[in-house]
Short mmCIF file of C-alpha atoms and ligand atoms in Angstrom, two decimals:
data_model
loop_
_atom_site.label_atom_id
_atom_site.label_comp_id
_atom_site.label_asym_id
_atom_site.label_seq_id
_atom_site.Cartn_x
_atom_site.Cartn_y
_atom_site.Cartn_z
CA UNK A 232 -0.58 18.41 -2.37
CA UNK A 233 -4.05 18.11 -0.87
CA UNK A 234 -5.60 21.09 -2.62
CA UNK A 235 -8.52 20.44 -4.93
CA UNK A 236 -11.97 20.41 -3.45
CA UNK A 237 -14.40 17.66 -4.42
CA UNK A 238 -18.04 18.51 -5.08
CA UNK A 239 -20.74 17.26 -2.83
CA UNK A 240 -21.33 13.49 -2.78
CA UNK A 241 -23.73 12.22 -5.44
CA UNK A 242 -24.43 9.00 -3.60
CA UNK A 243 -26.82 7.47 -1.15
CA UNK A 244 -25.02 8.80 1.96
CA UNK A 245 -26.02 11.97 3.71
CA UNK A 246 -23.73 14.89 2.72
CA UNK A 247 -20.80 15.40 5.14
CA UNK A 248 -20.47 17.08 7.64
CA UNK A 249 -20.32 19.55 10.52
CA UNK A 250 -17.21 19.31 12.65
CA UNK A 251 -19.42 18.35 15.55
CA UNK A 252 -21.07 15.51 13.68
CA UNK A 253 -19.83 12.05 14.67
CA UNK A 254 -18.14 9.86 12.05
CA UNK A 255 -19.08 6.20 12.28
CA UNK A 256 -16.26 3.94 11.10
CA UNK A 257 -16.28 0.24 10.29
CA UNK A 258 -13.11 -1.92 9.94
CA UNK A 259 -12.95 -4.74 7.37
CA UNK A 260 -9.94 -7.03 8.03
CA UNK A 261 -9.08 -6.73 11.75
CA UNK A 262 -5.95 -8.85 12.32
CA UNK A 263 -2.90 -6.65 11.82
CA UNK A 264 -2.63 -3.23 10.21
CA UNK A 265 -6.39 -2.75 9.94
CA UNK A 266 -6.70 -2.72 13.76
CA UNK A 267 -3.73 -0.35 14.07
CA UNK A 268 -5.49 1.97 11.66
CA UNK A 269 -8.71 1.74 13.64
CA UNK A 270 -6.94 2.59 16.90
CA UNK A 271 -5.57 5.78 15.40
CA UNK A 272 -8.95 6.71 13.97
CA UNK A 273 -10.42 6.44 17.45
CA UNK A 274 -7.86 9.01 18.67
CA UNK A 275 -9.41 11.61 16.36
CA UNK A 276 -12.18 13.55 18.11
CA UNK A 277 -15.63 12.70 16.83
CA UNK A 278 -14.81 9.21 15.44
CA UNK A 279 -16.56 6.11 16.76
CA UNK A 280 -16.38 2.43 15.72
CA UNK A 281 -19.69 1.13 14.40
CA UNK A 282 -18.68 -2.36 13.23
CA UNK A 283 -15.81 -4.86 13.02
CA UNK A 284 -15.75 -7.35 10.14
CA UNK A 285 -13.48 -10.33 9.67
CA UNK A 286 -13.88 -13.76 8.07
CA UNK A 287 -12.03 -15.29 11.06
CA UNK A 288 -14.17 -15.44 14.18
CA UNK A 289 -11.11 -15.77 16.42
CA UNK A 290 -9.71 -12.49 15.06
CA UNK A 291 -13.12 -10.87 15.33
CA UNK A 292 -13.63 -11.70 19.00
CA UNK A 293 -10.06 -10.93 19.96
CA UNK A 294 -10.33 -7.49 18.41
CA UNK A 295 -13.78 -6.92 19.92
CA UNK A 296 -12.25 -7.54 23.32
CA UNK A 297 -9.33 -5.20 22.52
CA UNK A 298 -11.74 -2.52 21.44
CA UNK A 299 -13.88 -2.96 24.64
CA UNK A 300 -10.74 -2.23 26.64
CA UNK A 301 -10.12 0.93 24.64
CA UNK A 302 -13.66 2.34 24.28
CA UNK A 303 -15.71 0.36 26.81
CA UNK A 304 -18.04 -0.60 24.00
CA UNK A 305 -18.48 -3.57 21.57
CA UNK A 306 -19.65 -2.64 18.04
CA UNK A 307 -21.57 -4.76 15.63
CA UNK A 308 -19.51 -7.86 14.64
CA UNK A 309 -19.95 -9.35 11.15
CA UNK A 310 -18.16 -11.89 8.96
CA UNK A 311 -19.55 -10.67 5.60
CA UNK A 312 -18.35 -7.24 4.56
CA UNK A 313 -21.48 -6.65 2.51
CA UNK A 314 -23.34 -6.14 5.79
CA UNK A 315 -21.00 -3.16 6.43
CA UNK A 316 -21.60 -1.80 2.92
CA UNK A 317 -25.40 -2.10 3.36
CA UNK A 318 -25.40 -0.32 6.74
CA UNK A 319 -26.39 3.24 5.94
CA UNK A 320 -25.37 4.46 9.41
CA UNK A 321 -21.70 3.80 8.54
CA UNK A 322 -19.83 6.72 7.02
CA UNK A 323 -16.31 5.37 6.66
CA UNK A 324 -14.78 1.98 5.94
CA UNK A 325 -11.20 1.01 6.78
CA UNK A 326 -9.96 -1.79 4.50
CA UNK A 327 -7.26 -3.84 6.26
CA UNK A 328 -7.65 -7.11 4.30
CA UNK A 329 -4.90 -8.79 2.25
CA UNK A 330 -4.17 -7.09 -1.08
CA UNK A 331 -6.48 -9.25 -3.25
CA UNK A 332 -9.38 -8.06 -1.12
CA UNK A 333 -8.80 -4.29 -1.33
CA UNK A 334 -10.67 -3.59 -4.59
CA UNK A 335 -14.20 -4.85 -4.11
CA UNK A 336 -14.85 -3.51 -0.59
CA UNK A 337 -13.43 -0.11 -1.68
CA UNK A 338 -15.52 -0.01 -4.89
CA UNK A 339 -18.69 -1.14 -3.12
CA UNK A 340 -18.16 1.35 -0.28
CA UNK A 341 -17.65 4.21 -2.74
CA UNK A 342 -20.81 3.20 -4.60
CA UNK A 343 -22.69 3.15 -1.31
CA UNK A 344 -21.59 6.70 -0.50
CA UNK A 345 -18.95 5.81 2.12
CA UNK A 346 -15.41 7.24 2.32
CA UNK A 347 -12.51 4.77 2.51
CA UNK A 348 -9.15 4.41 4.23
CA UNK A 349 -7.59 1.52 2.32
CA UNK A 350 -4.25 -0.13 2.95
CA UNK A 351 -1.39 -0.17 0.46
CA UNK A 352 -0.75 -1.48 -2.10
CA UNK A 353 -3.99 0.01 -3.50
CA UNK A 354 -4.78 -3.42 -5.12
CA UNK A 355 -3.24 -6.58 -6.32
CA UNK A 356 -3.36 -5.71 -10.05
CA UNK A 357 -3.01 -2.66 -12.34
CA UNK A 358 -6.61 -3.01 -13.56
CA UNK A 359 -8.07 -2.94 -10.08
CA UNK A 360 -6.03 0.14 -9.21
CA UNK A 361 -7.48 2.02 -12.21
CA UNK A 362 -10.98 0.90 -11.35
CA UNK A 363 -10.69 2.07 -7.76
CA UNK A 364 -9.47 5.47 -8.91
CA UNK A 365 -12.24 5.89 -11.43
CA UNK A 366 -14.91 4.72 -8.98
CA UNK A 367 -13.73 7.08 -6.24
CA UNK A 368 -13.88 9.93 -8.69
CA UNK A 369 -17.22 8.99 -10.14
CA UNK A 370 -18.91 8.78 -6.70
CA UNK A 371 -16.94 11.75 -5.37
CA UNK A 372 -15.62 9.79 -2.39
CA UNK A 373 -12.54 10.54 -0.18
CA UNK A 374 -10.10 7.66 -0.47
CA UNK A 375 -6.90 7.80 1.58
CA UNK A 376 -4.29 5.10 0.94
CA UNK A 377 -2.12 3.80 3.86
CA UNK A 378 1.14 5.18 2.58
CA UNK A 379 1.52 7.14 5.85
CA UNK A 380 4.99 8.60 4.95
CA UNK A 381 3.08 11.15 2.85
CA UNK A 382 2.00 12.76 6.16
CA UNK A 383 5.43 12.64 7.84
CA UNK A 384 7.29 15.93 8.11
CA UNK A 385 10.74 14.48 7.50
CA UNK A 386 9.56 12.79 4.32
CA UNK A 387 7.96 15.99 3.09
CA UNK A 388 11.16 17.93 3.97
CA UNK A 389 13.55 15.57 2.22
CA UNK A 390 11.47 15.36 -0.98
CA UNK A 391 11.23 19.18 -0.98
CA UNK A 392 15.03 19.41 -0.58
CA UNK A 393 15.64 17.10 -3.49
CA UNK A 394 13.18 19.06 -5.65
CA UNK A 395 14.84 22.31 -4.67
CA UNK A 396 18.08 21.20 -6.44
CA UNK A 397 20.11 20.95 -3.21
CA UNK A 398 21.77 17.70 -4.35
CA UNK A 399 22.14 18.96 -7.93
CA UNK A 400 20.82 17.22 -11.00
CA UNK A 401 18.93 14.09 -9.85
CA UNK A 402 20.40 11.08 -11.70
CA UNK A 403 19.20 7.99 -9.84
CA UNK A 404 16.79 7.07 -7.02
CA UNK A 405 17.61 3.88 -5.27
CA UNK A 406 15.03 2.23 -3.02
CA UNK A 407 15.66 -1.01 -1.20
CA UNK A 408 14.09 -3.28 1.37
CA UNK A 409 16.02 -6.08 3.17
CA UNK A 410 13.65 -7.68 5.65
CA UNK A 411 14.03 -10.74 7.71
CA UNK A 412 10.35 -11.75 7.34
CA UNK A 413 10.99 -11.91 3.57
CA UNK A 414 12.49 -15.38 4.14
CA UNK A 415 8.86 -16.56 4.58
CA UNK A 416 7.52 -19.52 6.55
CA UNK A 417 8.87 -23.07 6.09
CA UNK A 418 6.70 -25.17 3.85
CA UNK A 419 3.89 -27.01 5.64
CA UNK A 420 1.20 -29.32 4.26
CA UNK A 421 -2.29 -28.12 3.23
CA UNK A 422 -4.87 -28.62 5.98
CA UNK A 423 -8.50 -27.79 6.70
CA UNK A 424 -9.16 -24.18 7.70
CA UNK A 425 -9.44 -23.52 11.45
CA UNK A 426 -12.96 -23.60 12.90
CA UNK A 427 -14.68 -20.26 12.63
CA UNK A 428 -12.78 -19.24 9.45
CA UNK A 429 -14.87 -18.64 6.32
CA UNK A 430 -12.01 -19.63 4.00
CA UNK A 431 -14.10 -19.37 0.89
CA UNK A 432 -14.71 -15.72 1.78
CA UNK A 433 -11.02 -15.22 2.60
CA UNK A 434 -10.18 -16.43 -0.93
CA UNK A 435 -12.93 -14.29 -2.41
CA UNK A 436 -12.15 -13.46 -6.01
CA UNK A 437 -8.86 -15.41 -5.94
CA UNK A 438 -8.66 -18.92 -7.45
CA UNK A 439 -9.91 -21.86 -5.39
CA UNK A 440 -6.98 -23.50 -3.55
CA UNK A 441 -6.59 -25.69 -0.45
CA UNK A 442 -6.07 -23.94 2.90
CA UNK A 443 -2.49 -23.59 4.10
CA UNK A 444 -1.29 -21.64 7.15
CA UNK A 445 1.75 -20.57 5.10
CA UNK A 446 -0.56 -18.56 2.85
CA UNK A 447 -2.95 -17.34 5.59
CA UNK A 448 -2.71 -14.43 8.06
CA UNK A 449 0.34 -12.29 7.21
CA UNK A 450 1.93 -15.00 5.03
CA UNK A 451 -0.27 -14.40 1.97
CA UNK A 452 2.19 -11.64 0.85
CA UNK A 453 4.42 -14.17 -0.98
CA UNK A 454 1.74 -15.88 -3.10
CA UNK A 455 0.76 -14.13 -6.34
CA UNK A 456 -2.96 -14.63 -5.98
CA UNK A 457 -3.00 -12.43 -2.82
CA UNK A 458 0.11 -10.24 -2.94
CA UNK A 459 3.30 -9.38 -4.79
CA UNK A 460 6.11 -10.07 -2.30
CA UNK A 461 8.37 -7.44 -0.82
CA UNK A 462 8.05 -5.32 -3.94
CA UNK A 463 4.33 -4.61 -3.48
CA UNK A 464 4.67 -4.70 0.33
CA UNK A 465 7.58 -2.37 1.32
CA UNK A 466 8.36 -1.39 -2.26
CA UNK A 467 5.15 0.48 -2.51
CA UNK A 468 5.97 2.66 0.53
CA UNK A 469 9.46 3.50 -0.71
CA UNK A 470 8.74 3.74 -4.43
CA UNK A 471 6.02 6.22 -3.47
CA UNK A 472 8.75 8.47 -2.08
CA UNK A 473 10.73 8.13 -5.36
CA UNK A 474 7.57 8.93 -7.46
CA UNK A 475 6.88 11.95 -5.20
CA UNK A 476 10.24 13.44 -6.26
CA UNK A 477 9.43 12.98 -10.01
CA UNK A 478 5.83 14.27 -9.68
CA UNK A 479 4.26 10.87 -10.07
CA UNK A 480 5.67 10.38 -13.57
CA UNK A 481 5.65 6.74 -14.74
CA UNK A 482 8.69 5.14 -16.33
CA UNK A 483 9.05 4.38 -20.04
CA UNK A 484 10.85 1.05 -19.60
CA UNK A 485 10.95 -1.65 -16.94
CA UNK A 486 13.39 -4.50 -16.53
CA UNK A 487 13.74 -6.95 -13.63
CA UNK A 488 15.85 -9.86 -12.58
CA UNK A 489 15.58 -12.10 -9.56
CA UNK A 490 14.32 -15.40 -8.29
CA UNK A 491 13.87 -17.64 -5.33
CA UNK A 492 17.57 -18.02 -4.66
CA UNK A 493 17.67 -18.61 -0.89
CA UNK A 494 14.44 -20.14 0.35
CA UNK A 495 13.49 -22.82 -2.16
CA UNK A 496 12.11 -25.02 0.59
CA UNK A 497 9.87 -22.33 1.97
CA UNK A 498 6.37 -21.48 0.92
CA UNK A 499 7.14 -18.66 -1.48
CA UNK A 500 6.11 -17.85 -5.04
CA UNK A 501 7.30 -14.26 -5.36
CA UNK A 502 11.06 -13.53 -5.65
CA UNK A 503 13.09 -13.57 -2.47
CA UNK A 504 15.81 -11.67 -4.36
CA UNK A 505 14.82 -9.07 -6.96
CA UNK A 506 16.09 -5.92 -8.67
CA UNK A 507 13.89 -3.68 -10.88
CA UNK A 508 15.14 -0.86 -13.14
CA UNK A 509 12.62 1.82 -14.15
CA UNK A 510 13.91 3.88 -17.04
CA UNK A 511 13.12 7.58 -17.61
CA UNK A 512 14.62 10.03 -20.05
CA UNK A 513 17.38 11.34 -17.84
CA UNK A 514 17.32 9.33 -14.59
CA UNK A 515 16.34 5.90 -13.38
CA UNK A 516 14.72 4.45 -10.33
CA UNK A 517 16.00 1.15 -8.93
CA UNK A 518 14.19 -1.13 -6.51
CA UNK A 519 16.06 -3.94 -4.83
CA UNK A 520 14.98 -6.48 -2.17
CA UNK A 521 16.68 -9.40 -0.50
CA UNK A 522 14.17 -11.19 1.72
CA UNK A 523 15.69 -12.71 4.87
CA UNK A 524 18.58 -10.25 5.08
CA UNK A 525 18.65 -7.05 7.07
CA UNK A 526 21.79 -5.04 6.31
CA UNK A 527 21.02 -3.10 3.15
CA UNK A 528 22.88 0.10 2.11
CA UNK A 529 24.19 3.16 3.95
CA UNK A 530 23.89 1.16 7.15
CA UNK A 531 20.13 0.87 6.68
CA UNK A 532 18.07 -2.27 6.07
CA UNK A 533 15.65 -0.29 3.94
CA UNK A 534 15.45 3.21 2.59
CA UNK A 535 15.55 5.57 -0.34
CA UNK A 536 18.73 7.23 -1.64
CA UNK A 537 18.32 10.20 -3.94
CA UNK A 538 21.55 10.42 -5.93
CA UNK A 539 22.27 13.81 -7.40
CA UNK A 540 25.32 15.32 -9.05
CA UNK A 541 26.22 17.15 -5.82
CA UNK A 542 25.26 14.69 -3.19
CA UNK A 543 23.11 11.81 -1.97
CA UNK A 544 20.19 12.20 0.35
CA UNK A 545 19.38 9.01 2.30
CA UNK A 546 16.05 8.71 4.14
CA UNK A 547 13.99 6.09 5.91
CA UNK A 548 11.59 5.93 8.89
CA UNK A 549 14.55 6.23 11.29
CA UNK A 550 15.78 9.59 9.92
CA UNK A 551 17.78 11.18 7.13
CA UNK A 552 21.10 12.68 6.13
CA UNK A 553 22.76 14.36 3.15
CA UNK A 554 26.17 13.02 2.03
CA UNK A 555 27.96 15.50 -0.24
CA UNK A 556 29.65 14.45 -3.47
CA UNK A 557 33.30 15.49 -3.87
CA UNK A 558 34.92 17.81 -6.43
CA UNK A 559 38.52 16.63 -5.98
CA UNK A 560 38.65 16.60 -2.18
CA UNK A 561 36.14 19.40 -1.65
CA UNK A 562 32.44 18.76 -1.00
CA UNK A 563 30.13 20.05 -3.76
CA UNK A 564 27.43 20.88 -1.27
CA UNK A 565 27.16 21.22 2.48
CA UNK A 566 26.67 17.94 4.42
CA UNK A 567 23.52 17.58 6.57
CA UNK A 568 24.27 15.31 9.46
CA UNK A 569 21.76 12.72 10.65
CA UNK A 570 18.31 14.24 11.31
CA UNK A 571 15.65 12.72 13.50
CA UNK A 572 12.46 11.47 11.87
CA UNK A 573 8.79 12.40 12.35
CA UNK A 574 7.47 9.33 14.15
CA UNK A 575 3.95 10.68 14.30
CA UNK A 576 3.19 10.24 10.60
CA UNK A 577 0.53 7.55 10.96
CA UNK A 578 -1.71 9.47 13.36
CA UNK A 579 -1.26 12.53 11.15
CA UNK A 580 -2.23 10.53 8.11
CA UNK A 581 -5.40 9.25 9.77
CA UNK A 582 -6.22 12.72 11.11
CA UNK A 583 -5.73 14.17 7.66
CA UNK A 584 -8.18 11.56 6.28
CA UNK A 585 -10.83 12.40 8.87
CA UNK A 586 -10.34 16.09 8.20
CA UNK A 587 -10.84 15.48 4.50
CA UNK A 588 -13.96 13.44 5.18
CA UNK A 589 -15.33 16.61 6.80
CA UNK A 590 -13.99 19.16 4.32
CA UNK A 591 -14.10 17.08 1.09
CA UNK A 592 -10.53 18.11 0.26
CA UNK A 593 -8.28 15.51 -1.40
CA UNK A 594 -6.23 13.78 1.29
CA UNK A 595 -2.39 13.54 1.54
CA UNK A 596 -2.31 10.15 -0.11
CA UNK A 597 -5.35 10.39 -2.40
CA UNK A 598 -6.30 7.27 -4.34
CA UNK A 599 -4.45 8.57 -7.42
CA UNK A 600 -1.13 8.67 -5.51
CA UNK A 601 -1.85 5.20 -4.16
CA UNK A 602 -2.61 4.05 -7.69
CA UNK A 603 0.71 5.36 -9.00
CA UNK A 604 2.82 3.62 -6.35
CA UNK A 605 0.94 0.34 -6.68
CA UNK A 606 1.11 0.36 -10.46
CA UNK A 607 4.91 1.05 -10.34
CA UNK A 608 5.33 -2.01 -8.10
CA UNK A 609 3.14 -4.18 -10.36
CA UNK A 610 5.05 -3.05 -13.43
CA UNK A 611 8.21 -4.38 -11.74
CA UNK A 612 6.63 -7.69 -10.92
CA UNK A 613 5.24 -8.13 -14.49
CA UNK A 614 8.73 -7.44 -15.84
CA UNK A 615 10.07 -10.11 -13.47
CA UNK A 616 7.39 -12.64 -14.35
CA UNK A 617 7.74 -12.24 -18.13
CA UNK A 618 11.54 -11.79 -18.10
CA UNK A 619 11.09 -9.19 -20.81
CA UNK A 620 12.31 -5.57 -21.07
CA UNK A 621 8.94 -3.83 -21.10
CA UNK A 622 7.88 -0.55 -22.62
CA UNK A 623 4.94 1.06 -20.76
CA UNK A 624 2.42 3.36 -22.44
CA UNK A 625 0.98 5.30 -19.54
CA UNK A 626 -1.75 6.92 -21.64
CA UNK A 627 -3.04 3.61 -22.96
CA UNK A 628 -2.27 1.84 -19.66
CA UNK A 629 -0.77 -0.98 -21.69
CA UNK A 630 2.60 -2.46 -22.45
CA UNK A 631 3.75 -1.78 -26.01
CA UNK A 632 3.73 -4.96 -28.20
CA UNK A 633 3.84 -7.48 -25.37
CA UNK A 634 0.79 -9.70 -25.08
CA UNK A 635 2.22 -11.77 -22.23
CA UNK A 636 2.77 -8.69 -20.09
CA UNK A 637 -0.63 -7.20 -21.00
CA UNK A 638 -2.32 -10.45 -19.96
CA UNK A 639 -1.02 -9.78 -16.39
CA UNK A 640 -2.75 -6.40 -16.10
CA UNK A 641 -6.28 -7.74 -15.49
CA UNK A 642 -6.84 -10.36 -12.79
CA UNK A 643 -9.16 -13.29 -13.24
CA UNK A 644 -12.05 -13.17 -10.71
CA UNK A 645 -13.58 -16.33 -9.32
CA UNK A 646 -17.30 -16.56 -9.53
CA UNK A 647 -19.60 -15.29 -8.02
CA UNK A 648 -17.34 -12.25 -7.58
CA UNK A 649 -17.29 -9.94 -10.58
CA UNK A 650 -14.42 -7.66 -11.63
CA UNK A 651 -15.81 -4.15 -11.36
CA UNK A 652 -16.00 -2.33 -14.74
N1 NAD B 25 0.73 0.89 6.00
C1 NAD B 25 1.53 0.03 6.56
O1 NAD B 25 2.59 0.40 7.13
C2 NAD B 25 1.18 -1.39 6.54
C3 NAD B 25 1.78 -2.28 7.45
C4 NAD B 25 1.39 -3.64 7.44
C5 NAD B 25 0.42 -4.06 6.53
N2 NAD B 25 -0.13 -3.17 5.63
C6 NAD B 25 -1.22 -3.60 4.71
O2 NAD B 25 -2.34 -3.94 5.47
C7 NAD B 25 -3.09 -4.97 4.83
C8 NAD B 25 -3.29 -6.11 5.83
O3 NAD B 25 -2.04 -6.65 6.22
P1 NAD B 25 -1.90 -7.53 7.53
O4 NAD B 25 -0.49 -7.76 7.70
O5 NAD B 25 -2.64 -6.84 8.65
O6 NAD B 25 -2.67 -8.84 7.07
P2 NAD B 25 -3.30 -10.01 7.99
O7 NAD B 25 -3.37 -11.23 7.21
O8 NAD B 25 -2.63 -10.05 9.31
O9 NAD B 25 -4.77 -9.42 8.31
C9 NAD B 25 -5.78 -9.41 7.32
C10 NAD B 25 -7.14 -9.70 7.97
O10 NAD B 25 -8.13 -9.59 6.96
C11 NAD B 25 -9.05 -10.68 7.16
N3 NAD B 25 -9.85 -10.87 5.91
C12 NAD B 25 -9.43 -11.48 4.76
N4 NAD B 25 -10.41 -11.46 3.82
C13 NAD B 25 -11.45 -10.79 4.45
C14 NAD B 25 -12.73 -10.44 3.96
N5 NAD B 25 -13.20 -10.80 2.76
N6 NAD B 25 -13.57 -9.77 4.80
C15 NAD B 25 -13.15 -9.42 6.10
N7 NAD B 25 -11.95 -9.74 6.56
C16 NAD B 25 -11.08 -10.40 5.74
C17 NAD B 25 -8.26 -11.83 7.61
O11 NAD B 25 -9.00 -12.84 8.22
C18 NAD B 25 -7.26 -11.10 8.53
O12 NAD B 25 -7.78 -11.08 9.82
C19 NAD B 25 -2.25 -5.41 3.63
O13 NAD B 25 -2.73 -4.84 2.42
C20 NAD B 25 -0.84 -4.86 3.93
O14 NAD B 25 -0.12 -4.59 2.78
C21 NAD B 25 0.22 -1.85 5.70
#
């Protein structure tokens, strides 16, 4: 998986790096997952935190205090991420911002010769995903995407088992996410942004819009300008596993149905209930989410089921099992009872990234793998938003004969931010 070696960096940064050399990391977007990522980075020998950046001063100071408890030190604190990009002493940037703010910090960091750990989904549009991939390649940067399952042993084992033919001919991959938080917050009125929040910078390239707590920290996931609902949130993690089993191949056709069926009075733009069908020549992938519910399939609120002719392999973060198919009353393959998961995948993922920063190997979830999973999720949302059965040309990175769908590939950027070319 992580095999090819990148050439030396062509950029402004010093070439990396002796094992003994320290790696100076900055975190952009400190509230939730970003800080979790930073904490695991600091567990890897040789890594130190050089800066914290957030547009919300309350978050910035809370995380600075948390960091002081862990390391005994307070790094540089900044509200404008361009100060991180311009700081030549910083080697690595962790991007833990909402999805609409993944692309520019990643692109600028690559151009400035820094390596990047960026959260999933890679970006909030197909165009941005492509741009991030090409920029990382052009500047020969290491970009690890936060799909940490890629570093988990039980995920690696189950995908290998499926690919070995153990469940027979693979016919369908079903991925689903039923999550209580998908019911979203009750609708509240617009208000002014809290003191200390640079709301204009939080919006960044997204359209101007009044502040609303229901679209702010954590809640932005359910507004199109900043996220894509449960499909780009959990869907990216689980569809990534499906794509792994089909070697990253993109579907030919995409159909989706859904809507806001349950939470019409809540602040939600994305679908609370949605199914997507991705068509291939001889199998299909299905994504399904029901926000606000928790029960799901096979007794699991979320997961991936690989359905083969001889059996179904079901996996999620809590473990996995193989359920044999029957030939009359005889199993077609041997059952594998419930197996415990690898709960250390996140630290392994971060450690793999730091190793790759030193060795210049491609990481476990290189930007191209992140691009594939994010694009698959966006294809599903574009099918939902147009209501059309879409045909995807993966060479041209365009939908065939569908101007409405193609118009949703490239995001509009609000001035002064410019969409990277
Ligand atoms: N890998 C995983 O398992 C996992 C889990 C949760 C979230 N995530 C991903 O992590 C990302 C962050 O999610 P979250 O739930 O932590 O969101 P959040 O809203 O809780 O935190 C985002 C932070 O970014 C800050 N921010 C926004 N714009 C900024 C800018 N221009 N510069 C600096 N800071 C800025 C916000 O003020 C906020 O503090 C999302 O992309 C999400 O999909 C991944």
